[in-house]
Structure formats: C-alpha cells, structure tokens
Tab-separated table of C-alpha atoms and ligand atoms in Angstrom:
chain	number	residue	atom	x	y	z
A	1	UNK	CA	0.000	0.000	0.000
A	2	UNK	CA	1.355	3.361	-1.183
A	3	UNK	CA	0.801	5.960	1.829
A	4	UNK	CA	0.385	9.586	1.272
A	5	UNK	CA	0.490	12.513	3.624
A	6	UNK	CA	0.802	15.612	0.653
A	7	UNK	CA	-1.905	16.063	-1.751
A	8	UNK	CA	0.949	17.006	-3.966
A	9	UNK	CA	2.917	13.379	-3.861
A	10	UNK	CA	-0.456	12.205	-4.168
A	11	UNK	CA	-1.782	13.863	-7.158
A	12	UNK	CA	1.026	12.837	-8.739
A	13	UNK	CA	1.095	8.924	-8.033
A	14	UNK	CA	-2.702	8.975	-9.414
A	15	UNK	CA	-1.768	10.710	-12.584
A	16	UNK	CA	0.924	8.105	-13.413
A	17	UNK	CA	-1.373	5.195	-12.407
A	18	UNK	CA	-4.271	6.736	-14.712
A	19	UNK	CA	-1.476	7.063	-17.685
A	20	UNK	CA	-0.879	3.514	-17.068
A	21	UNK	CA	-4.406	3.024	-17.570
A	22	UNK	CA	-6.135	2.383	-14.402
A	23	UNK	CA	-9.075	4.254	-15.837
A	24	UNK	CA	-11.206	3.799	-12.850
A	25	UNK	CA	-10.177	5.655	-9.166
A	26	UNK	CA	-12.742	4.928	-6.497
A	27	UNK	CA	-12.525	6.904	-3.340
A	28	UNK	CA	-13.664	5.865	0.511
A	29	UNK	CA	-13.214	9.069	2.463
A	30	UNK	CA	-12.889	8.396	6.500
A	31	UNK	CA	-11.899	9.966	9.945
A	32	UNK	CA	-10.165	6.769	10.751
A	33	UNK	CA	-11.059	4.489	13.425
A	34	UNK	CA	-11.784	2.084	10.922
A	35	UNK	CA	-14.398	-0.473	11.212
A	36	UNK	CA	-16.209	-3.550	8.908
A	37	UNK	CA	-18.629	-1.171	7.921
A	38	UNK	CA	-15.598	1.197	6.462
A	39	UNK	CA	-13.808	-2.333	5.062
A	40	UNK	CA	-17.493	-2.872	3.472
A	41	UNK	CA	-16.732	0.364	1.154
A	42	UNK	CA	-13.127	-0.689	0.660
A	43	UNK	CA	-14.437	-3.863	-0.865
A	44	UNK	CA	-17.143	-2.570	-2.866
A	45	UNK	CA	-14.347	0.145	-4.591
A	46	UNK	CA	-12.086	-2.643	-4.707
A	47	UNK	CA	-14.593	-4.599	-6.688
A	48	UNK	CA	-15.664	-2.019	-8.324
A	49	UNK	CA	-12.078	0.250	-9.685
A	50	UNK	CA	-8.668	-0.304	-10.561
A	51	UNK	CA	-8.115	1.422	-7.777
A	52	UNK	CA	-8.835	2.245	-4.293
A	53	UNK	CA	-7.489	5.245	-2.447
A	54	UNK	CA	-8.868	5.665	1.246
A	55	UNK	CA	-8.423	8.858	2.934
A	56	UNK	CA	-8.033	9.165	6.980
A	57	UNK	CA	-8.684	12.764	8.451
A	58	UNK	CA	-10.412	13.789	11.521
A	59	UNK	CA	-11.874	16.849	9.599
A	60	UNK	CA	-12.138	20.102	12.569
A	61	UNK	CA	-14.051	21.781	10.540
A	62	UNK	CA	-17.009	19.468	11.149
A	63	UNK	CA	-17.427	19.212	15.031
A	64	UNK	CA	-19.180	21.727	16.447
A	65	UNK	CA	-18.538	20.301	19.613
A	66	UNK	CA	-14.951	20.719	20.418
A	67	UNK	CA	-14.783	17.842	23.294
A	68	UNK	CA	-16.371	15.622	20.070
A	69	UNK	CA	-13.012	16.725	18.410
A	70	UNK	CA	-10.710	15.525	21.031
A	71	UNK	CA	-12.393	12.628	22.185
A	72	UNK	CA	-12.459	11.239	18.247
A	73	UNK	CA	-10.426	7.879	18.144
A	74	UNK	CA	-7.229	8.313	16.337
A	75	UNK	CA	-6.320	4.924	15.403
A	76	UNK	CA	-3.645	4.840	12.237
A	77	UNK	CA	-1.426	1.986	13.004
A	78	UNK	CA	-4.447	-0.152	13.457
A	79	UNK	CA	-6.290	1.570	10.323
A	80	UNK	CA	-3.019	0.507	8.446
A	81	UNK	CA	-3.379	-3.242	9.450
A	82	UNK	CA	-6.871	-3.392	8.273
A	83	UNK	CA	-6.543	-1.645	4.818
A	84	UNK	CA	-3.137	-4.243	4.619
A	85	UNK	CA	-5.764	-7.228	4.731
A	86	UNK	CA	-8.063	-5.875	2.240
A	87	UNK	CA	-4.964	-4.939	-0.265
A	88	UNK	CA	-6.086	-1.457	-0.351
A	89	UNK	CA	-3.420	0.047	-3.159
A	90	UNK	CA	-3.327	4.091	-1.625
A	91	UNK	CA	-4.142	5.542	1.623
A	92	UNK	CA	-3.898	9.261	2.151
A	93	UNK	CA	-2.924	10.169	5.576
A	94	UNK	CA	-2.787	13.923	5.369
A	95	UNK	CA	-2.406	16.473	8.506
A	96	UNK	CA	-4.550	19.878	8.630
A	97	UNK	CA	-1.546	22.055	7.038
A	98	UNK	CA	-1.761	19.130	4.208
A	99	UNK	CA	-5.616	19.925	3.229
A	100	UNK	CA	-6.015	23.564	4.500
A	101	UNK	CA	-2.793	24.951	4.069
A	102	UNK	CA	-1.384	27.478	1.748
A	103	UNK	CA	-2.326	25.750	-1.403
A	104	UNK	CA	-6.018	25.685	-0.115
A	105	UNK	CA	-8.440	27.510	-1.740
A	106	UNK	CA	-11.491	27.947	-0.104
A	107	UNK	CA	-14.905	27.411	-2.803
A	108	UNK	CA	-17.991	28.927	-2.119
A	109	UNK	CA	-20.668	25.916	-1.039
A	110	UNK	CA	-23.479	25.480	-2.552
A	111	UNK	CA	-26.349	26.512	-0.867
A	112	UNK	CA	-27.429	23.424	1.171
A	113	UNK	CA	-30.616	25.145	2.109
A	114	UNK	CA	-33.138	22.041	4.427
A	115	UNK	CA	-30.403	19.609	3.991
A	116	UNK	CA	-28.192	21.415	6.198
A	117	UNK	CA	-30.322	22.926	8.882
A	118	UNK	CA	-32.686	19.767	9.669
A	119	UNK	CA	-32.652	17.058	11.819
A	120	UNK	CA	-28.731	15.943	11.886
A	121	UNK	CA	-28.265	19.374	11.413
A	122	UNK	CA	-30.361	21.220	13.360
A	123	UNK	CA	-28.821	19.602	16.620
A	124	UNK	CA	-24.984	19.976	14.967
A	125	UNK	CA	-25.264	23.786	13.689
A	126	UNK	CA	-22.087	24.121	10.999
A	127	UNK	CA	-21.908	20.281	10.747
A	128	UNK	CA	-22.568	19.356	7.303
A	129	UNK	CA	-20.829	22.916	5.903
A	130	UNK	CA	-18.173	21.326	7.310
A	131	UNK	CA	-18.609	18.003	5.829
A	132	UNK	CA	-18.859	19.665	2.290
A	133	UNK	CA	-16.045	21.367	2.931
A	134	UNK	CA	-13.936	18.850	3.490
A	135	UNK	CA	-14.765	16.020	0.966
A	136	UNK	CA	-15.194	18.621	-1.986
A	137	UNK	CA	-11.324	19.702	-0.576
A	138	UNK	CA	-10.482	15.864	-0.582
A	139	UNK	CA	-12.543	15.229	-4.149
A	140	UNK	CA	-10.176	18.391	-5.520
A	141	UNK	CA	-7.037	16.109	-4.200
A	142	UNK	CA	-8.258	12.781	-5.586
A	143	UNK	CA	-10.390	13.247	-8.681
A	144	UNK	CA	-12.205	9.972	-7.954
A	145	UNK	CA	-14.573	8.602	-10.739
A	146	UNK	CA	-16.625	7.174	-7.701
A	147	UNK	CA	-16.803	7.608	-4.011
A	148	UNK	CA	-18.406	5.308	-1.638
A	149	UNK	CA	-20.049	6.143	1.768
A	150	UNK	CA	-22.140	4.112	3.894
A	151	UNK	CA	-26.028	4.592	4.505
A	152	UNK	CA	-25.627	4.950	8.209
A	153	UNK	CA	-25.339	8.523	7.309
A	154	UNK	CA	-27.917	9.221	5.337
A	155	UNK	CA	-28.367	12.918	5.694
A	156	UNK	CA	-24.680	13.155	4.827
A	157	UNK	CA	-25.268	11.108	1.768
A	158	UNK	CA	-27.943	13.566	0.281
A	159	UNK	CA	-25.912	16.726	1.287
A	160	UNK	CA	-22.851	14.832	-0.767
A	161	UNK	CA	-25.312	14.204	-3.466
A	162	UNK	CA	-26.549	17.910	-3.493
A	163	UNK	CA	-22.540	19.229	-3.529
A	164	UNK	CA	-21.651	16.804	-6.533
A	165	UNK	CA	-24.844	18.149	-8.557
A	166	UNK	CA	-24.242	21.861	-7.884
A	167	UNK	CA	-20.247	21.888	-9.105
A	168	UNK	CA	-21.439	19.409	-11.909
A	169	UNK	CA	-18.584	16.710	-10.450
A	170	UNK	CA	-17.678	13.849	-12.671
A	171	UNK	CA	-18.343	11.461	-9.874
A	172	UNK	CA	-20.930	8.559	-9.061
A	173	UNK	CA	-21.354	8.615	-5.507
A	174	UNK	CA	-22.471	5.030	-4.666
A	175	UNK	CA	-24.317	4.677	-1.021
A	176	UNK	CA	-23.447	1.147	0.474
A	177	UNK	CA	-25.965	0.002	2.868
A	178	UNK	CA	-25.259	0.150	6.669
A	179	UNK	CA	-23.020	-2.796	8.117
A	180	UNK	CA	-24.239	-4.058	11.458
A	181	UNK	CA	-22.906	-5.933	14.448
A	182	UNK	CA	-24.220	-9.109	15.131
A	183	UNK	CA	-26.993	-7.437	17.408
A	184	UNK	CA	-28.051	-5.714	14.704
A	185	UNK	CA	-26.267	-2.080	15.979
A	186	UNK	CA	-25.332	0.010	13.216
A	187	UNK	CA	-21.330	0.132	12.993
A	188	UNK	CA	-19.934	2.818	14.092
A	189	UNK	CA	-16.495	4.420	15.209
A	190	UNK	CA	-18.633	5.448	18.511
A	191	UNK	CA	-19.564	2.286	19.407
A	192	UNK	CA	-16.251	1.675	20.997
A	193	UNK	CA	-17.160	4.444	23.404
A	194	UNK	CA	-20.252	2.028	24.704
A	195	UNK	CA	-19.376	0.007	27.835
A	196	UNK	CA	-18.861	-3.882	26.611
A	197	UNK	CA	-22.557	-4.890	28.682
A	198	UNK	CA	-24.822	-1.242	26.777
A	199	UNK	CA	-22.866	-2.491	23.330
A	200	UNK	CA	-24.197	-5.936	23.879
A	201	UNK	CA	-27.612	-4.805	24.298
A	202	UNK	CA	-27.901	-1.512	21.844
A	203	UNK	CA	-29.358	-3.908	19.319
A	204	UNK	CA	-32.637	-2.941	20.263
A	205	UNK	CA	-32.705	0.511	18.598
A	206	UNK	CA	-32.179	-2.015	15.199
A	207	UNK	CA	-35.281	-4.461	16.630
A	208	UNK	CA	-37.453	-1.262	16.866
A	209	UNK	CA	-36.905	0.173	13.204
A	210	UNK	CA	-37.929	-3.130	12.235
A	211	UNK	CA	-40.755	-3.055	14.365
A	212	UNK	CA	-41.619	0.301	12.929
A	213	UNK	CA	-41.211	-0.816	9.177
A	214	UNK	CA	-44.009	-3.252	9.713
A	215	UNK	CA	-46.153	-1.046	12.001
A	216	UNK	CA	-46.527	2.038	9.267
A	217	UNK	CA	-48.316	-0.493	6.918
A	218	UNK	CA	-51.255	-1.128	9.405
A	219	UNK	CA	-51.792	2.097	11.598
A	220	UNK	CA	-50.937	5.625	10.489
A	221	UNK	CA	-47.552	6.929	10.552
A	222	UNK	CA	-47.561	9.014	13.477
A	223	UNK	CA	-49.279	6.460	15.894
A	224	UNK	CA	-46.405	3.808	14.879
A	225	UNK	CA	-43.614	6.901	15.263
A	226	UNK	CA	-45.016	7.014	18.689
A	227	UNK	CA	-45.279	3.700	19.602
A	228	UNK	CA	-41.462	3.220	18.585
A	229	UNK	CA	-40.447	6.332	20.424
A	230	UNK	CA	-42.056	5.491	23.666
A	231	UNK	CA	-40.535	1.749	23.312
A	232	UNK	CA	-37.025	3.605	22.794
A	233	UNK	CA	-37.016	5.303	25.536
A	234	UNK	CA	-38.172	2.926	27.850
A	235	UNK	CA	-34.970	0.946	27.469
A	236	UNK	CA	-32.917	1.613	30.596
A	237	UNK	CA	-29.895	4.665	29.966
A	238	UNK	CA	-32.044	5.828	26.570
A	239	UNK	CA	-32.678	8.801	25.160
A	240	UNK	CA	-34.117	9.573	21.851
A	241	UNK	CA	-33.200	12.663	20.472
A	242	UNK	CA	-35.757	11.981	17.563
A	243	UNK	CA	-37.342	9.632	14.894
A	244	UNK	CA	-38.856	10.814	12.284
A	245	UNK	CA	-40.445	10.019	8.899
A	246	UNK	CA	-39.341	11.725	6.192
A	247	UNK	CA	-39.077	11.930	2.335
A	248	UNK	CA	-35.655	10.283	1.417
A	249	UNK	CA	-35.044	12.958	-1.273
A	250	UNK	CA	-36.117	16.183	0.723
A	251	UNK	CA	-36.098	14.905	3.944
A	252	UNK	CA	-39.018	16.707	4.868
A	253	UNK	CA	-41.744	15.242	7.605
A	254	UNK	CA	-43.877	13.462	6.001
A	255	UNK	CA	-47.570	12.413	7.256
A	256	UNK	CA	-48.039	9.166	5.119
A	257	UNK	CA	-46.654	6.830	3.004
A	258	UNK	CA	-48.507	8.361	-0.358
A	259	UNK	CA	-46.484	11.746	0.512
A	260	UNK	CA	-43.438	10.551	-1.465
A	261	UNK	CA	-41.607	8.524	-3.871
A	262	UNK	CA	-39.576	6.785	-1.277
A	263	UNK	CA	-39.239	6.841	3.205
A	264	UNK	CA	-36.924	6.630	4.920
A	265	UNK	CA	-36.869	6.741	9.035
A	266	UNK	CA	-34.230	8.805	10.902
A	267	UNK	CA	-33.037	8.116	14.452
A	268	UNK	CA	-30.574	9.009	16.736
A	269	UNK	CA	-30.804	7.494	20.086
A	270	UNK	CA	-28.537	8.951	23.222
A	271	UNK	CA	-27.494	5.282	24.633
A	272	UNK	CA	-25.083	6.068	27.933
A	273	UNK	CA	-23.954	9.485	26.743
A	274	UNK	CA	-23.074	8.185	23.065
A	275	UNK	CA	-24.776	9.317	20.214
A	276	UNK	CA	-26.275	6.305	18.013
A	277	UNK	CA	-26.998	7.322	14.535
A	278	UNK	CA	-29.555	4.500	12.538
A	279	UNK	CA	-32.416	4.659	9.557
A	280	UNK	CA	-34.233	2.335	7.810
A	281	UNK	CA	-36.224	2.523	4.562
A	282	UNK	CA	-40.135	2.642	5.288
A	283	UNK	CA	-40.935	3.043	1.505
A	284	UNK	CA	-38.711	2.178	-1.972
A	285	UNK	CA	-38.657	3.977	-4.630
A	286	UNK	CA	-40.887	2.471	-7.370
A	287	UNK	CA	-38.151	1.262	-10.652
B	301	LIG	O1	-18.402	10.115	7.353
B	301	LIG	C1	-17.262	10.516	7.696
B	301	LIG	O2	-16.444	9.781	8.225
B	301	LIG	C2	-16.888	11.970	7.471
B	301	LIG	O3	-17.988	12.816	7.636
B	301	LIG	C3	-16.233	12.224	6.099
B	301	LIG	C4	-17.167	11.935	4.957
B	301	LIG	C5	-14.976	11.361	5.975
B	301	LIG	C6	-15.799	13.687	5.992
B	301	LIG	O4	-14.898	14.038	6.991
C-alpha cells in the first residue's frame, strides 16, 4: 500500500497510475477508526475500480462540539493493518496544514438550504458545511470517478449528493448500505465508546426500526412513530433525540406513506452518553 500525507505526492502517483491506464479511481473518504462497515466500502471500490485510495482525516471543521473533536479515536497503526488485509493500493494520511494549508483555496458551497439545517443538522449547527467542505477539498485532491459512503449517514449522503450536482462533479457517488454488528447495531467508530454490557444490548434501537417498518403499513404513521419512540425510551440509559419520517429525497416530515416517492426513518438514540446514529427505509422507490 502506497501511503500519502501531501496532496501534492499524491496527485502525482494517481496521474501516473491513470497514464498507465487504471481508468477507474474509487474513493472511501474516513476519519479513521476504521471499522467492517468502512472495510465494506473498501471492498465494494475494490470490486468495483482499478483502484482504491482511502483517505483518513479527523476533519475540525465538522465538530461543532470541540470535546467531540478531542475525544475522536485516532487509530492509524491499526487503520493501516486493516486496509493491509483488504490490499487497499493508496491511503492518504494527510495532517490539517496538508488539506487547508497554503495551497487551499477555499470554494464557495453550494447553498445546502433544508439539507443542512434539519434534523442531523439542526442539533450539529455548521456540521454538514463542514462536511462539504472537506470532501469537496479531498474530491479536488483525488479526482475519484466514484466515491463510496455508507447509509448509516444518510443525511450526509444527500448533502454529498446535493454538492456533486451543484459543481457538476464527474463522480458517481455510490451509497453502500449500513453494516451491522451481530446485534443488529449500526457500525460505528462510537460504538467503541459504549461500555462492553450497553454495546451488547444496543441492538434494540435495530429491533425497533424493524418493528416500525411493519407497524406504518397497518396504523398511520404518526401512531407507529409514537409507539417506537415510547418503546425507545423505555430501554434503561435511553434517550431519543428523535425519529422521524421523512421523504428520502427532501427529507421533509412526512404524514403518510402516499407523501413521497420513497421513506426513509431517521433516528438518533442517546445510549449512555453516546450518540447512536440509525435509519431504515419505510418506503422504496418504485423502478
Ligand atoms: O463520514 C465521515 O467519516 C466523514 O464525515 C467524512 C465523509 C470522511 C468527511 O470528513
């Protein structure tokens, strides 16, 4: 594996390997801390491209909460080993002076009107500004023909969608679906932060969007929302900051199923002081 820290040194590896004729770059942007749900998107580009270059940054710009920042789990030697086993060819490892340093440019964003400024990102003001910051910085670096990110994230996925439309990017963004533990917890780089006994039983927040993706097909929407929410946070050291219904292109609240093409539930449940991020598809998109 070919490790990177300059965007420079990069650039220039993936130009040579493109006139050698690896035609096809796919990109899995991270923080680090990697888990199966990141290897999931390694695969898929590996399967996918000639080539797979995975970046690792703990982006600032994106926390609004600076204890978030430090707490983060920095991780590289162990990030190494995994991308090692998957025979990822390029990881870029860059430091902040690497991405916003004097070469950076700073782009206007798009705006990013609801997408930035509801649910995920009404509780994380700045959040996803930073996010599209940051990967159209890294998408400048690595001209990838596709990058992959995983559904856990779905609001993230839509904002990425919304920043690759507006600068008309040449890339397909491909949305893997969410990776879980065997309890059925989404994977996550905060899970680690769960005491061993609260990890073994988060699965229920999983159990419950099940629960709820049977429930909106025989009571109305609302009543099931309810039902789920109360069931949520009856589960000892629970919180839920919110579930919610809404259309999976707009992601505004919707009131029933006929209100759009495709649903898709959002929740974030506060499990023992961690934040769990999950969703699950209510509705699909008619083909
Ligand atoms: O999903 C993440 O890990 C981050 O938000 C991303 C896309 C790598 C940008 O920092």
């Amino acid at each position: 594996m070919d490790i990177f820290r300059s965007g420079t040194s990069l650039r220039s590896h993936l130009l040579k390997l493109r006139n050698e004729g690896k035609n096809c770059i796919g990109f899995v942007p991270t923080m680090g801390a990697l888990h199966n749900g990141h290897m999931e998107l390694v695969r898929r580009s590996k399967a996918e491209c000639d080539v797979t270059v995975v970046s690792v940054f703990v982006n600032p710009t994106q926390f609004n909460d600076a204890s978030d920042l430090d707490k983060y789990p920095r991780t590289l030697p162990s990030d190494i080993e995994l991308l090692l086993q998957e025979h990822t060819e390029v990881l870029f490892a860059p430091d902040y002076n690497d991405v916003y340093g004097d070469d950076y440019e700073e782009r206007k964003l798009p705006d990013l009107a609801q997408l930035e400024n509801t649910v995920e990102g009404a509780l994380r003001p700045g959040h996803f500004k930073g996010v599209a910051q940051v990967v159209l910085r890294l998408f400048e670096l690595v001209s990838p023909d596709k990058a992959y990110f995983g559904q856990k994230d779905y609001q993230q996925i839509l904002v990425i969608k919304h920043l690759i439309y507006s600068f008309s990017l040449p890339i397909e963004l491909i949305m893997v679906p969410i990776v879980r533990e065997a309890n059925g917890l989404a994977m996550s780089s905060r899970n680690t932060r769960l005491p061993e006994n609260s990890r073994k039983k988060a699965g229920f927040i999983y159990r419950n969007l099940l629960q709820l993706q049977q429930l909106v097909h025989e009571i109305p929407i609302q009543k099931a929302l309810n039902i789920i929410r109360k069931q949520l946070s009856e589960q000892e050291g629970a919180t839920v900051e919110y579930l919610i219904a809404v259309d999976a292109d707009t992601l505004k609240e919707i009131n029933s199923l006929d209100e759009a093409n495709a649903v898709i539930a959002l929740v974030v449940v506060r499990y023992y002081e961690v934040r769990l991020l999950d969703n699950i598809c209510l509705k699909q998109e008619e083909k």
